[in-house]
Short mmCIF file of C-alpha atoms in Angstrom, two decimals:
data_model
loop_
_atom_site.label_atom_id
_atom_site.label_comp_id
_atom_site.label_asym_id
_atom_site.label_seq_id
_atom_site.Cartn_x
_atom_site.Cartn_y
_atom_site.Cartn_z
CA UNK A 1 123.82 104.05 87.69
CA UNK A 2 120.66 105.71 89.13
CA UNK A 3 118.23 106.20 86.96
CA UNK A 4 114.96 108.93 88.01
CA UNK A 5 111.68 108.91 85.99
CA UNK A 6 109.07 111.34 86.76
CA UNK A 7 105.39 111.55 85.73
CA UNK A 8 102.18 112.67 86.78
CA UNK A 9 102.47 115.95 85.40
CA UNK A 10 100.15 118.40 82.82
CA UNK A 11 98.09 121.02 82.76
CA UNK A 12 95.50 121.69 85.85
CA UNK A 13 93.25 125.09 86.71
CA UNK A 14 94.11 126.50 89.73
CA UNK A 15 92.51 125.04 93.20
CA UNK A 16 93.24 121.47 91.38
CA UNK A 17 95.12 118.62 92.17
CA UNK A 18 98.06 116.59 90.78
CA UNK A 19 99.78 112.95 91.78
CA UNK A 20 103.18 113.06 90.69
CA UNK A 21 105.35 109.70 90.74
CA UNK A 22 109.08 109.61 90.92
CA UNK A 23 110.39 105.47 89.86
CA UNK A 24 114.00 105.16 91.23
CA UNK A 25 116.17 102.41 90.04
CA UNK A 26 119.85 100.80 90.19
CA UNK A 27 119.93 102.38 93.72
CA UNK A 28 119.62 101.18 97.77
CA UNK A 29 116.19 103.52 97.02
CA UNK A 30 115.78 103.17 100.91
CA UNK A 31 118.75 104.38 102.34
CA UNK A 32 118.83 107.71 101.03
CA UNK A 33 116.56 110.97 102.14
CA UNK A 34 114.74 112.02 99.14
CA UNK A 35 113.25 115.47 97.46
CA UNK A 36 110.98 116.61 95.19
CA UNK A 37 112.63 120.00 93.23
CA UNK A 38 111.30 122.66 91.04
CA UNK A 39 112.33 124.99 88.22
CA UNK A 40 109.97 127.45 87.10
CA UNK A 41 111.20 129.45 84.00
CA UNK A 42 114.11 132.09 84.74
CA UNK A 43 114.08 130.68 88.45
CA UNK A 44 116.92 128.16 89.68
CA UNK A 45 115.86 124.77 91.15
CA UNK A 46 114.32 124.79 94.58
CA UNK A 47 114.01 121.81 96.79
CA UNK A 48 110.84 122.10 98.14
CA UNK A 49 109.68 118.79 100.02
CA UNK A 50 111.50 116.26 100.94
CA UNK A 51 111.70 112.74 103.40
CA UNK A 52 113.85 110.91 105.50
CA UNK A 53 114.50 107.16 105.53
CA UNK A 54 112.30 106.94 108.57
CA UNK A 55 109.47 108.57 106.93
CA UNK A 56 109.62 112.21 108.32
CA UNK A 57 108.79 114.83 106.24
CA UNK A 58 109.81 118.69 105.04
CA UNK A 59 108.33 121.19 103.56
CA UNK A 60 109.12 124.80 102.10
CA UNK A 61 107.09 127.53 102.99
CA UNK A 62 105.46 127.82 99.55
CA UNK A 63 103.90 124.56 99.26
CA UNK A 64 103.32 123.53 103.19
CA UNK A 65 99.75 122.77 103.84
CA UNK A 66 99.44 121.74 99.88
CA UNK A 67 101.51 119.44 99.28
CA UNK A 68 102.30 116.00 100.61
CA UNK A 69 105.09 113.95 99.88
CA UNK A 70 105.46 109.69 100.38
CA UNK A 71 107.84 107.16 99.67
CA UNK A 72 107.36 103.52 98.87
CA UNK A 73 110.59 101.89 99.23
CA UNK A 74 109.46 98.29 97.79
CA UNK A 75 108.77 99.73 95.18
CA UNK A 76 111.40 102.87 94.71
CA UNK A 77 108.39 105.27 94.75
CA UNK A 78 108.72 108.59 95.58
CA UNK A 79 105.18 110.30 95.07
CA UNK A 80 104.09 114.10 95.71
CA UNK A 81 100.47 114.70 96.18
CA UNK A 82 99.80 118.11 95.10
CA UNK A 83 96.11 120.12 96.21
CA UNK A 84 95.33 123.80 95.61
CA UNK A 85 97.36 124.52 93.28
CA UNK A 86 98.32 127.92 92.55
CA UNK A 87 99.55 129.44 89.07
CA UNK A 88 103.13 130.29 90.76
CA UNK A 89 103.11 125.97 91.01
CA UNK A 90 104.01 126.00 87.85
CA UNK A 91 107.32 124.64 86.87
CA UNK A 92 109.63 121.72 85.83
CA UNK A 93 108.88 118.81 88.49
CA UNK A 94 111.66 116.75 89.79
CA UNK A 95 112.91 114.04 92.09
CA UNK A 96 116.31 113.13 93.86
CA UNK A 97 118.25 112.36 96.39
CA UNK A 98 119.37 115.18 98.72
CA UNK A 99 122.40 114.09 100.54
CA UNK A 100 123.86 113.04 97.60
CA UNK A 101 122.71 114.15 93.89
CA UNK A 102 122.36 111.59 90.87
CA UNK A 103 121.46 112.45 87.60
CA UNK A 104 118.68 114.66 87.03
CA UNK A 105 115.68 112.79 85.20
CA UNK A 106 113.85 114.44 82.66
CA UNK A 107 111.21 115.99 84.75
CA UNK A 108 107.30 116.71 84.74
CA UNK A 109 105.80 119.60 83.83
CA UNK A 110 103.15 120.95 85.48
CA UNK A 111 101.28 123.99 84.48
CA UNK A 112 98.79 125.51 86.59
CA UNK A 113 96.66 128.15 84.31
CA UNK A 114 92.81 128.76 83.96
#
């Protein structure tokens, strides 16, 4: 069983930053491409960075330039560094897989408001 546990999240004014931190475990953490998600309220779940085994990287429109996403597979780490952040950032914060999808953690919030 997989389990995800994000953190990192909370409450930021806009033009901040936030470190979020994704802890895999009970997985082969390093064989699997891995995402970081969103879900603002009323919106479905977007996948909106993700990484390869080999390190390479993906972003989605919205957040290139911004954000920056890293793996450490010693440790299962998945980490999203997040800069200028903008009020539509706002949302539910999540990590997975995204070849294959394990359970959902509980997510992060982050809320970006002045």
């Amino acid at each position: 069983q997989v389990q995800l546990v994000e953190s990192g999240g909370g409450l930021v004014q806009p033009g901040g930053s936030l470190r979020l931190s994704c802890a895999a475990s009970g997985s082969n953490f390093r064989l699997y491409a891995m995402g970081w998600y969103r879900q603002a309220p009323g919106k479905e779940r977007e996948l909106i960075a993700r990484i390869t085994i080999g390190g390479d990287t993906n972003y989605a429109d919205s957040v290139k330039g911004r954000f920056t996403i890293s793996r450490d597979n010693a440790k299962m780490t998945l980490v999203l560094q997040m800069n200028s952040l903008k009020q539509e950032d706002t949302a539910v914060y999540y990590c997975n897989a995204v070849n294959v999808r394990w359970a959902w953690g509980q997510g992060t919030q982050v809320t970006v408001s002045s």
